[in-house]
């Protein structure tokens, strides 16, 4: 039950930040994941990673049309997985149904599991199969990055690179897992 309490606390924090007006577009929980490659730095709105960001930070990817990188990293519990530009584990949600072109994670779900969004293209970094990258349009009009047909998300309970606290979670009606670079489930 300790995990549920932590998740509720994180949701309350995200809701408080949203109410405080940190997201100008009204969809702060679906802002791009932070980008730090080639000397360009951007942070996600919505405070998905706690104190690492300020409410006044805006995403360069969402304002300038830059590519959103997907890379390969390591997660403590499952080995080699897809990560965002900050090394944060990327997850898929089994409720989304692979290849459906739709995300079933909205509202509170998207606050706890922020979608990896982009205003440019998804960019395959070393070890990522570029032919497996794609995008879908979310109901709020943002563009979400997909891999092997699965929409990608981060998890607010992962506080630093290498964590995979969302692996095998059953939150919001289905299981969550990281993906290996071959597009297969990483987890139990």
Coordinates of N, CA and C in Angstrom, one line a residue:
X1 N 0.8 -1.2 0.0 CA 0.0 0.0 0.0 C 0.9 1.3 0.0
X2 N 2.1 1.1 0.4 CA 3.0 2.3 0.4 C 3.2 2.9 -1.0
X3 N 3.2 2.0 -2.0 CA 3.4 2.5 -3.4 C 2.2 3.3 -3.8
X4 N 1.0 2.8 -3.4 CA -0.3 3.6 -3.7 C -0.2 5.0 -3.1
X5 N 0.2 5.1 -1.8 CA 0.3 6.3 -1.1 C 1.2 7.3 -1.9
X6 N 2.4 6.7 -2.3 CA 3.3 7.6 -3.0 C 2.8 8.0 -4.3
X7 N 2.0 7.2 -5.0 CA 1.5 7.6 -6.3 C 0.4 8.7 -6.1
X8 N -0.4 8.5 -5.0 CA -1.4 9.5 -4.7 C -0.8 10.9 -4.4
X9 N 0.3 10.8 -3.6 CA 1.0 12.0 -3.3 C 1.6 12.7 -4.5
X10 N 2.1 11.9 -5.4 CA 2.7 12.5 -6.7 C 1.5 13.1 -7.5
X11 N 0.4 12.4 -7.6 CA -0.7 13.0 -8.3 C -1.2 14.3 -7.7
X12 N -1.2 14.4 -6.4 CA -1.6 15.6 -5.7 C -0.7 16.7 -6.1
X13 N 0.6 16.4 -6.1 CA 1.6 17.4 -6.5 C 1.4 17.9 -7.9
X14 N 1.2 17.0 -8.8 CA 1.0 17.3 -10.2 C -0.3 18.2 -10.4
X15 N -1.3 17.8 -9.7 CA -2.6 18.6 -9.7 C -2.4 20.0 -9.2
X16 N -1.6 20.1 -8.1 CA -1.3 21.4 -7.5 C -0.6 22.3 -8.5
X17 N 0.4 21.7 -9.1 CA 1.2 22.5 -10.1 C 0.3 22.9 -11.3
X18 N -0.6 22.0 -11.7 CA -1.5 22.4 -12.8 C -2.4 23.5 -12.4
X19 N -2.9 23.4 -11.2 CA -3.8 24.5 -10.7 C -3.1 25.8 -10.6
X20 N -1.8 25.7 -10.2 CA -1.0 26.9 -10.1 C -0.7 27.6 -11.4
X21 N -1.0 26.9 -12.5 CA -0.9 27.6 -13.8 C 0.5 27.4 -14.4
X22 N 1.2 26.3 -14.1 CA 2.5 26.1 -14.6 C 2.4 25.7 -16.1
X23 N 1.3 25.2 -16.6 CA 1.2 24.8 -18.0 C 0.3 25.8 -18.7
X24 N 0.9 26.6 -19.6 CA 0.1 27.6 -20.3 C -0.8 27.0 -21.3
X25 N -0.6 25.8 -21.8 CA -1.5 25.2 -22.8 C -2.7 24.5 -22.2
X26 N -2.7 24.4 -20.9 CA -3.8 23.6 -20.3 C -3.6 22.1 -20.3
X27 N -2.5 21.7 -20.8 CA -2.2 20.2 -20.9 C -0.8 20.0 -20.4
X28 N -0.4 20.6 -19.2 CA 0.9 20.5 -18.8 C 1.4 19.1 -18.6
X29 N 0.5 18.1 -18.3 CA 1.0 16.8 -18.1 C 1.3 16.1 -19.4
X30 N 1.1 16.7 -20.5 CA 1.4 16.0 -21.8 C 2.5 16.8 -22.5
X31 N 3.3 17.6 -21.8 CA 4.4 18.3 -22.4 C 5.5 17.4 -22.7
X32 N 6.4 17.8 -23.6 CA 7.5 17.0 -24.0 C 8.4 16.6 -22.8
X33 N 9.0 15.4 -22.8 CA 10.0 15.1 -21.8 C 11.2 15.9 -22.0
X34 N 11.9 16.1 -21.0 CA 13.1 17.0 -21.1 C 14.1 16.5 -22.1
X35 N 14.7 17.4 -22.8 CA 15.7 17.1 -23.8 C 17.0 17.7 -23.4
X36 N 18.0 16.9 -23.5 CA 19.4 17.4 -23.2 C 20.3 16.6 -24.1
X37 N 20.4 17.0 -25.4 CA 21.3 16.4 -26.4 C 21.9 17.5 -27.2
X38 N 23.0 17.3 -27.7 CA 23.7 18.3 -28.5 C 23.7 19.7 -28.0
X39 N 23.8 19.8 -26.7 CA 23.8 21.2 -26.1 C 22.5 21.9 -26.0
X40 N 21.4 21.2 -26.4 CA 20.1 21.8 -26.3 C 19.4 21.3 -25.0
X41 N 18.9 22.2 -24.2 CA 18.2 21.7 -23.0 C 16.8 22.2 -23.0
X42 N 15.9 21.2 -22.6 CA 14.5 21.6 -22.5 C 13.9 20.8 -21.4
X43 N 12.9 21.3 -20.7 CA 12.3 20.6 -19.6 C 10.8 20.4 -19.8
X44 N 10.2 19.3 -19.2 CA 8.8 19.2 -19.4 C 8.1 20.1 -18.5
X45 N 6.9 20.6 -18.9 CA 6.1 21.3 -18.0 C 5.4 20.3 -17.1
X46 N 4.7 20.7 -16.1 CA 4.0 19.8 -15.3 C 4.8 19.2 -14.1
X47 N 6.1 19.4 -14.1 CA 6.9 19.0 -12.9 C 6.9 17.5 -12.7
X48 N 7.0 16.7 -13.8 CA 7.0 15.3 -13.7 C 8.1 14.7 -12.9
X49 N 9.2 15.4 -12.7 CA 10.3 14.9 -12.0 C 10.7 15.8 -10.8
X50 N 9.6 16.3 -10.1 CA 9.8 17.0 -8.9 C 10.6 18.2 -9.0
X51 N 11.5 18.4 -8.0 CA 12.3 19.6 -7.9 C 13.3 19.9 -9.0
X52 N 13.4 19.1 -10.0 CA 14.4 19.3 -11.0 C 14.0 20.4 -11.9
X53 N 12.8 20.9 -11.9 CA 12.3 21.9 -12.9 C 11.6 23.0 -12.1
X54 N 11.5 24.1 -12.7 CA 10.7 25.2 -12.1 C 9.5 25.4 -13.0
X55 N 8.5 26.0 -12.4 CA 7.2 26.2 -13.0 C 7.3 27.1 -14.2
X56 N 8.4 27.9 -14.3 CA 8.5 28.8 -15.4 C 9.3 28.2 -16.6
X57 N 9.7 27.0 -16.5 CA 10.5 26.3 -17.5 C 9.5 25.9 -18.7
X58 N 9.9 26.1 -19.9 CA 9.1 25.7 -21.0 C 9.9 24.7 -21.9
X59 N 9.2 24.0 -22.6 CA 9.9 22.9 -23.5 C 10.3 23.5 -24.8
X60 N 11.6 23.4 -25.1 CA 12.1 23.9 -26.4 C 11.6 23.0 -27.5
X61 N 11.4 21.7 -27.2 CA 10.8 20.8 -28.2 C 9.4 21.3 -28.7
X62 N 8.6 21.7 -27.7 CA 7.3 22.1 -28.0 C 7.2 23.5 -28.6
X63 N 8.2 24.3 -28.4 CA 8.2 25.7 -28.9 C 8.9 25.9 -30.2
X64 N 9.9 25.0 -30.5 CA 10.7 25.2 -31.7 C 10.6 24.1 -32.7
X65 N 9.8 23.0 -32.5 CA 9.7 21.9 -33.4 C 10.9 21.0 -33.5
X66 N 11.7 21.0 -32.4 CA 12.9 20.1 -32.4 C 12.4 18.7 -32.3
X67 N 13.3 17.8 -32.7 CA 13.1 16.3 -32.6 C 13.1 15.9 -31.1
X68 N 12.3 14.9 -30.8 CA 12.4 14.3 -29.4 C 13.1 13.0 -29.5
X69 N 14.3 13.0 -28.9 CA 15.1 11.7 -29.0 C 14.6 10.6 -28.1
X70 N 14.7 9.4 -28.6 CA 14.5 8.2 -27.9 C 15.8 7.4 -27.9
X71 N 16.3 7.0 -26.7 CA 17.6 6.4 -26.6 C 17.5 5.1 -25.9
X72 N 18.6 4.4 -25.8 CA 18.7 3.1 -25.1 C 19.5 3.4 -23.8
X73 N 18.9 2.9 -22.7 CA 19.6 3.0 -21.4 C 19.4 1.7 -20.6
X74 N 19.6 1.8 -19.3 CA 19.5 0.6 -18.5 C 18.6 1.0 -17.3
X75 N 17.7 0.0 -17.0 CA 16.9 0.2 -15.8 C 17.2 -0.9 -14.8
X76 N 17.3 -0.6 -13.5 CA 17.8 -1.5 -12.5 C 17.1 -2.8 -12.5
X77 N 15.8 -2.9 -12.7 CA 15.1 -4.2 -12.6 C 14.9 -5.0 -13.8
X78 N 15.1 -4.3 -15.0 CA 14.8 -5.0 -16.2 C 15.9 -5.0 -17.3
X79 N 17.0 -4.3 -17.1 CA 18.1 -4.3 -18.0 C 18.0 -3.2 -19.1
X80 N 18.3 -3.5 -20.3 CA 18.4 -2.5 -21.4 C 17.0 -2.2 -21.9
X81 N 16.6 -0.9 -21.8 CA 15.3 -0.4 -22.2 C 15.4 0.9 -22.9
X82 N 14.3 1.3 -23.5 CA 14.1 2.7 -24.1 C 14.1 3.7 -23.0
X83 N 14.7 4.9 -23.2 CA 14.7 6.0 -22.3 C 14.5 7.3 -23.0
X84 N 14.1 8.3 -22.3 CA 14.0 9.6 -22.9 C 15.4 10.3 -22.9
X85 N 15.5 11.5 -23.2 CA 16.8 12.2 -23.4 C 17.4 12.5 -22.0
X86 N 16.7 12.3 -20.9 CA 17.3 12.5 -19.6 C 17.7 11.1 -19.0
X87 N 17.4 10.0 -19.7 CA 17.7 8.7 -19.3 C 16.6 8.1 -18.4
X88 N 15.4 8.7 -18.4 CA 14.3 8.2 -17.7 C 13.6 7.1 -18.5
X89 N 13.3 6.1 -17.8 CA 12.7 4.9 -18.4 C 11.4 5.2 -19.1
X90 N 11.2 4.7 -20.3 CA 9.9 4.9 -21.1 C 9.1 3.6 -21.0
X91 N 7.8 3.8 -20.8 CA 6.9 2.7 -20.6 C 5.8 2.6 -21.7
X92 N 5.2 1.4 -21.8 CA 4.0 1.3 -22.6 C 2.9 0.8 -21.7
X93 N 1.6 1.1 -22.1 CA 0.4 0.8 -21.3 C -0.4 -0.3 -22.1
X94 N -0.5 -1.4 -21.5 CA -1.2 -2.5 -22.3 C -2.6 -2.2 -22.7
X95 N -3.3 -1.3 -22.0 CA -4.6 -0.9 -22.3 C -4.7 -0.1 -23.6
X96 N -3.5 0.4 -24.1 CA -3.5 1.2 -25.3 C -3.7 0.3 -26.6
X97 N -3.5 -1.0 -26.5 CA -3.6 -1.9 -27.6 C -2.6 -1.5 -28.7
X98 N -1.6 -2.3 -28.8 CA -0.5 -2.1 -29.7 C -1.0 -1.8 -31.2
X99 N -0.5 -0.7 -31.7 CA -0.9 -0.4 -33.1 C -2.2 0.3 -33.3
X100 N -3.0 0.6 -32.2 CA -4.3 1.1 -32.4 C -4.3 2.6 -32.8
X101 N -3.2 3.2 -32.6 CA -3.1 4.7 -32.9 C -3.7 5.6 -31.9
X102 N -4.1 5.0 -30.8 CA -4.8 5.8 -29.7 C -4.2 5.6 -28.4
X103 N -4.2 6.6 -27.6 CA -3.8 6.5 -26.2 C -5.1 6.4 -25.3
X104 N -5.1 5.5 -24.4 CA -6.2 5.4 -23.4 C -5.8 5.9 -22.1
X105 N -4.7 6.7 -22.0 CA -4.2 7.3 -20.8 C -4.4 8.8 -20.9
X106 N -5.5 9.3 -20.2 CA -5.8 10.7 -20.2 C -6.0 11.2 -18.8
X107 N -6.2 12.4 -18.6 CA -6.5 13.0 -17.3 C -5.5 12.6 -16.2
X108 N -6.1 12.0 -15.1 CA -5.2 11.6 -13.9 C -4.2 10.6 -14.4
X109 N -4.5 9.7 -15.3 CA -3.5 8.7 -15.8 C -2.4 9.5 -16.4
X110 N -2.6 10.4 -17.3 CA -1.5 11.2 -17.9 C -0.7 12.1 -17.0
X111 N -1.3 12.4 -15.8 CA -0.6 13.1 -14.8 C 0.4 12.2 -14.1
X112 N 0.1 10.9 -13.9 CA 1.0 10.0 -13.2 C 1.9 9.4 -14.2
X113 N 1.5 9.2 -15.5 CA 2.3 8.6 -16.5 C 2.4 9.6 -17.7
X114 N 3.2 10.7 -17.6 CA 3.2 11.7 -18.6 C 3.6 11.1 -20.0
X115 N 2.8 11.4 -21.0 CA 3.1 10.9 -22.4 C 4.4 11.6 -22.9
X116 N 5.2 10.8 -23.6 CA 6.4 11.4 -24.3 C 5.8 12.1 -25.6
X117 N 5.8 13.4 -25.6 CA 5.3 14.1 -26.7 C 6.3 14.9 -27.5
X118 N 6.0 15.3 -28.6 CA 6.9 16.1 -29.5 C 6.2 17.1 -30.4
X119 N 6.8 18.1 -30.7 CA 6.3 19.0 -31.7 C 7.1 18.9 -33.0
X120 N 8.1 18.1 -33.0 CA 8.9 17.8 -34.2 C 8.8 16.3 -34.5
X121 N 9.9 15.7 -34.8 CA 9.9 14.3 -35.1 C 10.4 13.5 -33.9
X122 N 10.2 12.2 -33.9 CA 10.8 11.3 -32.9 C 12.2 11.0 -33.6
X123 N 13.2 11.0 -32.8 CA 14.6 10.8 -33.3 C 15.2 9.6 -32.6
X124 N 15.6 8.6 -33.4 CA 16.3 7.4 -32.9 C 17.7 7.7 -32.6
X125 N 18.1 7.5 -31.3 CA 19.5 7.6 -31.0 C 20.1 6.2 -31.1
X126 N 21.4 6.1 -30.9 CA 22.1 4.8 -31.1 C 21.5 3.7 -30.4
X127 N 21.2 2.6 -31.1 CA 20.6 1.4 -30.5 C 19.1 1.3 -30.7
X128 N 18.5 2.4 -31.1 CA 17.0 2.5 -31.3 C 16.7 2.3 -32.8
X129 N 15.8 1.4 -33.1 CA 15.4 1.1 -34.4 C 14.5 2.2 -34.9
X130 N 15.0 3.0 -35.8 CA 14.2 4.2 -36.3 C 12.9 3.8 -37.0
X131 N 12.9 2.6 -37.6 CA 11.7 2.1 -38.3 C 10.6 1.8 -37.3
X132 N 10.9 1.6 -36.0 CA 9.9 1.3 -35.0 C 9.3 2.6 -34.4
X133 N 9.9 3.7 -34.6 CA 9.4 5.0 -34.1 C 8.3 5.5 -34.9
X134 N 7.3 6.1 -34.2 CA 6.2 6.8 -34.9 C 5.6 7.8 -33.9
X135 N 4.5 8.3 -34.3 CA 3.7 9.2 -33.5 C 2.2 9.0 -33.7
X136 N 1.4 9.4 -32.7 CA 0.0 9.5 -32.8 C -0.5 10.8 -32.3
X137 N -1.7 11.2 -32.7 CA -2.3 12.4 -32.2 C -3.1 12.1 -31.0
X138 N -2.9 12.8 -29.8 CA -3.7 12.6 -28.6 C -5.0 13.4 -28.7
X139 N -5.9 13.1 -27.9 CA -7.2 13.8 -27.9 C -7.0 15.3 -27.6
X140 N -6.0 15.7 -26.9 CA -5.7 17.1 -26.6 C -5.0 17.8 -27.8
X141 N -4.7 17.1 -28.9 CA -4.1 17.7 -30.0 C -2.5 17.6 -30.0
X142 N -2.0 17.1 -28.9 CA -0.5 17.0 -28.9 C -0.1 15.7 -29.6
X143 N 1.1 15.6 -30.0 CA 1.7 14.4 -30.7 C 2.5 13.6 -29.8
X144 N 2.1 12.3 -29.6 CA 2.8 11.4 -28.7 C 3.7 10.5 -29.5
X145 N 4.9 10.2 -29.0 CA 5.9 9.3 -29.6 C 5.4 7.9 -29.4
X146 N 5.6 7.0 -30.4 CA 5.3 5.6 -30.2 C 6.5 4.8 -30.6
X147 N 6.6 3.5 -30.1 CA 7.6 2.6 -30.5 C 7.0 1.2 -30.7
X148 N 7.3 0.6 -31.8 CA 6.7 -0.7 -32.1 C 5.2 -0.7 -32.0
X149 N 4.6 0.5 -32.3 CA 3.1 0.6 -32.2 C 2.6 1.0 -30.8
X150 N 3.4 1.1 -29.8 CA 3.0 1.4 -28.5 C 3.2 2.9 -28.2
X151 N 2.3 3.7 -27.7 CA 2.5 5.0 -27.2 C 3.5 4.9 -26.0
X152 N 4.4 5.9 -25.9 CA 5.4 5.9 -24.8 C 5.1 6.9 -23.7
X153 N 5.4 6.5 -22.5 CA 5.1 7.4 -21.3 C 6.3 7.3 -20.3
X154 N 6.5 8.3 -19.5 CA 7.4 8.3 -18.4 C 6.5 8.0 -17.1
X155 N 7.1 7.9 -16.0 CA 6.4 7.7 -14.7 C 6.9 8.6 -13.6
X156 N 6.0 9.3 -13.0 CA 6.4 10.4 -12.0 C 7.1 9.8 -10.8
X157 N 7.0 8.5 -10.5 CA 7.7 7.9 -9.4 C 9.1 7.5 -9.7
X158 N 9.5 7.6 -11.0 CA 10.9 7.5 -11.4 C 11.6 8.8 -11.2
X159 N 12.5 8.9 -10.2 CA 13.1 10.2 -9.9 C 14.5 10.4 -10.5
X160 N 15.1 9.4 -11.0 CA 16.4 9.5 -11.6 C 16.6 8.4 -12.6
X161 N 17.5 8.6 -13.6 CA 17.8 7.6 -14.6 C 18.1 6.3 -14.0
X162 N 17.7 5.2 -14.6 CA 17.9 3.9 -14.2 C 16.8 3.3 -13.3
X163 N 15.9 4.1 -12.8 CA 14.8 3.6 -12.1 C 13.7 3.1 -13.0
X164 N 13.0 2.1 -12.5 CA 11.8 1.5 -13.3 C 10.7 1.1 -12.3
X165 N 10.3 2.1 -11.5 CA 9.3 1.9 -10.4 C 7.9 1.6 -11.0
X166 N 7.7 1.8 -12.3 CA 6.4 1.6 -12.8 C 6.3 0.2 -13.4
X167 N 7.4 -0.6 -13.5 CA 7.4 -1.9 -14.1 C 6.3 -2.8 -13.4
X168 N 5.4 -3.4 -14.2 CA 4.4 -4.3 -13.8 C 3.4 -3.7 -12.9
X169 N 3.3 -2.3 -12.9 CA 2.2 -1.6 -12.2 C 0.9 -2.0 -12.9
X170 N -0.2 -2.0 -12.2 CA -1.5 -2.3 -12.7 C -2.4 -1.0 -12.6
X171 N -1.8 0.2 -12.6 CA -2.5 1.4 -12.5 C -3.4 1.7 -13.7
X172 N -4.5 2.3 -13.4 CA -5.5 2.7 -14.5 C -6.0 1.6 -15.4
X173 N -6.1 0.4 -14.8 CA -6.8 -0.6 -15.5 C -6.0 -1.6 -16.4
X174 N -4.7 -1.5 -16.4 CA -3.9 -2.4 -17.2 C -2.4 -2.3 -16.7
X175 N -1.6 -3.2 -17.2 CA -0.2 -3.3 -16.8 C 0.7 -2.3 -17.6
X176 N 1.7 -1.8 -17.0 CA 2.7 -0.9 -17.5 C 4.1 -1.6 -17.6
X177 N 4.8 -1.5 -18.7 CA 6.1 -2.1 -18.8 C 7.0 -1.2 -19.6
X178 N 8.3 -1.3 -19.3 CA 9.3 -0.7 -20.3 C 9.4 -1.5 -21.5
X179 N 10.1 -1.0 -22.5 CA 10.3 -1.8 -23.8 C 11.8 -1.9 -24.0
X180 N 12.2 -3.1 -24.4 CA 13.5 -3.4 -24.9 C 13.7 -2.7 -26.2
X181 N 14.9 -2.4 -26.7 CA 15.1 -1.8 -28.0 C 14.5 -2.6 -29.2
X182 N 14.3 -3.9 -29.0 CA 13.7 -4.8 -30.1 C 12.1 -4.7 -30.1
X183 N 11.6 -3.8 -29.2 CA 10.1 -3.6 -29.1 C 9.4 -4.6 -28.2
X184 N 10.1 -5.5 -27.5 CA 9.5 -6.5 -26.7 C 9.4 -5.9 -25.2
X185 N 8.4 -6.5 -24.5 CA 8.2 -6.1 -23.1 C 9.4 -6.4 -22.3
X186 N 9.7 -5.5 -21.4 CA 10.8 -5.6 -20.4 C 10.1 -5.7 -19.0
X187 N 10.2 -6.8 -18.4 CA 9.5 -6.9 -17.1 C 9.1 -8.3 -16.8
X188 N 8.3 -8.4 -15.8 CA 7.9 -9.8 -15.2 C 6.8 -10.4 -16.1

